[in-house]
Coordinates of C-alpha atoms in Angstrom, one line a residue:
M1 CA 8.1 16.8 -14.9
S2 CA 7.2 14.1 -17.6
G3 CA 9.1 10.7 -18.7
Y4 CA 9.7 7.6 -17.2
K5 CA 7.5 6.5 -13.9
H6 CA 6.6 10.4 -13.5
I7 CA 2.7 9.2 -11.7
E8 CA 5.4 6.5 -9.7
T9 CA 7.0 10.0 -8.8
L10 CA 4.8 11.5 -7.9
I11 CA 3.5 9.5 -5.2
A12 CA 6.0 8.5 -3.6
R13 CA 6.8 12.1 -2.8
F14 CA 3.9 13.2 -1.9
I15 CA 3.9 10.4 1.2
A16 CA 7.3 9.9 1.2
G17 CA 6.6 13.1 4.2
R18 CA 2.8 12.5 5.1
Y19 CA 3.9 8.6 6.6
H20 CA 6.0 6.2 8.3
S21 CA 4.7 3.2 7.7
V22 CA 3.5 1.5 3.5
L23 CA 2.1 -1.5 2.2
E24 CA 2.0 -0.9 -1.9
I25 CA -1.2 -4.2 -2.8
G26 CA -0.7 -4.8 -6.3
T27 CA 2.9 -3.9 -6.6
G28 CA 3.6 -6.5 -9.2
H29 CA 6.9 -5.7 -11.3
N30 CA 6.2 -1.7 -11.3
I31 CA 8.6 -1.3 -7.8
H32 CA 9.7 2.2 -8.7
A33 CA 6.7 3.9 -6.1
A34 CA 8.0 1.9 -3.1
E35 CA 11.9 2.7 -3.5
L36 CA 11.1 6.0 -4.1
I37 CA 9.3 5.4 -1.1
Q38 CA 11.8 3.7 1.2
R39 CA 14.9 5.5 -0.2
S40 CA 12.8 8.9 1.9
G41 CA 13.0 6.3 5.1
V42 CA 9.7 5.6 5.0
L43 CA 8.8 1.5 5.5
V44 CA 7.5 0.1 3.3
T45 CA 6.3 -3.7 2.2
C46 CA 5.4 -4.7 -1.9
S47 CA 2.6 -7.1 -1.8
D48 CA 1.3 -9.1 -4.6
L49 CA -0.5 -12.6 -5.7
T50 CA 3.2 -13.6 -6.8
I51 CA 5.9 -12.8 -6.3
P52 CA 7.9 -11.3 -8.9
K53 CA 11.0 -12.5 -10.3
G54 CA 14.2 -10.6 -9.9
F55 CA 15.5 -8.6 -7.2
H56 CA 14.4 -5.9 -4.9
L57 CA 14.8 -4.3 -2.6
V58 CA 12.5 -3.4 -1.1
P59 CA 10.4 -5.8 1.1
Y60 CA 7.4 -8.5 -1.0
V61 CA 5.4 -10.3 0.5
I62 CA 2.2 -12.3 -1.4
F63 CA -0.4 -11.0 -0.3
D64 CA -4.0 -11.6 -1.5
V65 CA -5.9 -8.1 -0.3
C66 CA -9.8 -10.3 -0.4
T67 CA -8.5 -12.9 1.8
P68 CA -6.1 -10.2 4.6
D69 CA -3.9 -11.5 7.2
K70 CA -3.2 -9.8 10.0
K71 CA -0.1 -9.1 10.0
F72 CA 0.3 -5.7 8.6
S73 CA -2.8 -3.7 10.4
S74 CA 0.4 -1.2 11.5
V75 CA 0.8 0.3 8.7
D76 CA -0.1 3.7 8.4
C77 CA -1.1 3.8 4.5
I78 CA -2.5 1.7 1.8
L79 CA -1.3 2.9 -1.7
A80 CA -3.0 1.1 -4.5
I81 CA -1.7 2.2 -7.9
R82 CA -3.7 0.9 -10.8
P83 CA -5.9 -1.2 -9.5
I84 CA -8.1 -3.4 -10.5
E85 CA -11.9 -2.3 -10.0
E86 CA -13.2 -5.9 -8.8
M87 CA -10.3 -4.9 -6.2
M88 CA -11.3 -1.9 -4.0
S89 CA -14.2 -3.1 -2.3
S90 CA -11.3 -5.5 -0.2
L91 CA -8.9 -2.7 -0.6
I92 CA -11.7 0.3 1.7
L93 CA -12.3 -3.1 4.0
F94 CA -8.7 -3.8 3.7
A95 CA -7.4 -0.4 5.5
K96 CA -10.3 0.3 7.7
Q97 CA -10.2 -2.5 9.3
C98 CA -6.1 -1.6 9.6
D99 CA -7.1 2.3 10.7
A100 CA -4.9 3.3 7.1
D101 CA -5.7 5.6 4.6
L102 CA -6.3 4.1 1.7
L103 CA -4.3 5.9 -1.6
V104 CA -5.4 5.3 -5.0
Y105 CA -3.9 6.0 -8.4
H106 CA -6.9 5.3 -11.4
L107 CA -5.7 5.8 -14.8
G108 CA -7.2 8.5 -15.9
F109 CA -10.4 6.4 -17.5
E110 CA -11.3 4.8 -14.6
G111 CA -12.4 5.4 -11.4
Y112 CA -14.4 3.6 -7.7
S113 CA -17.5 5.0 -6.1
H114 CA -17.1 8.9 -4.7
P115 CA -13.1 8.6 -2.9
H116 CA -13.6 10.9 0.7
Q117 CA -10.3 13.2 -1.3
I118 CA -9.3 13.9 -4.0
I119 CA -5.4 15.1 -3.6
N120 CA -3.4 16.5 -6.5
C121 CA -0.2 15.2 -6.4
G122 CA 0.4 16.1 -9.2
V123 CA -1.5 13.9 -10.3
S124 CA -5.1 12.8 -9.6
L125 CA -4.4 10.4 -6.3
C126 CA -8.1 9.5 -4.7
Q127 CA -8.4 8.9 -0.7
Y128 CA -10.9 6.6 -0.3
V129 CA -10.0 6.2 4.0
T130 CA -8.4 8.0 5.9
H131 CA -6.8 6.8 9.0
Q132 CA -8.6 6.9 12.8
N133 CA -5.1 8.0 15.2

């Protein structure tokens, strides 16, 4: 598989069979993965510091992971695709507080510390937190 939104498609396929509810943090304008995850029947919410203009089929909320709101504590997966490095410690802390898996796709030259696990789903997906329940 190659082409437009290849990475997001592979990530969505991996998540679709494993989780019931997903919060994507730092979505921006790229809601392709979230749309595919939602089409598979998984509850998904996109979030960012602002909501992009346009029509969204996926719920989209304003959310700052550096000052997290507890209303998302029922998710079992937190997803971040290409987050900036400065977000990583907040993402890890928030995932632990929510008792949710944290899955992060980094650009090839980026990374953060040592992930708990690297998942090969066609791309390298880093799992930094594993939920306990």
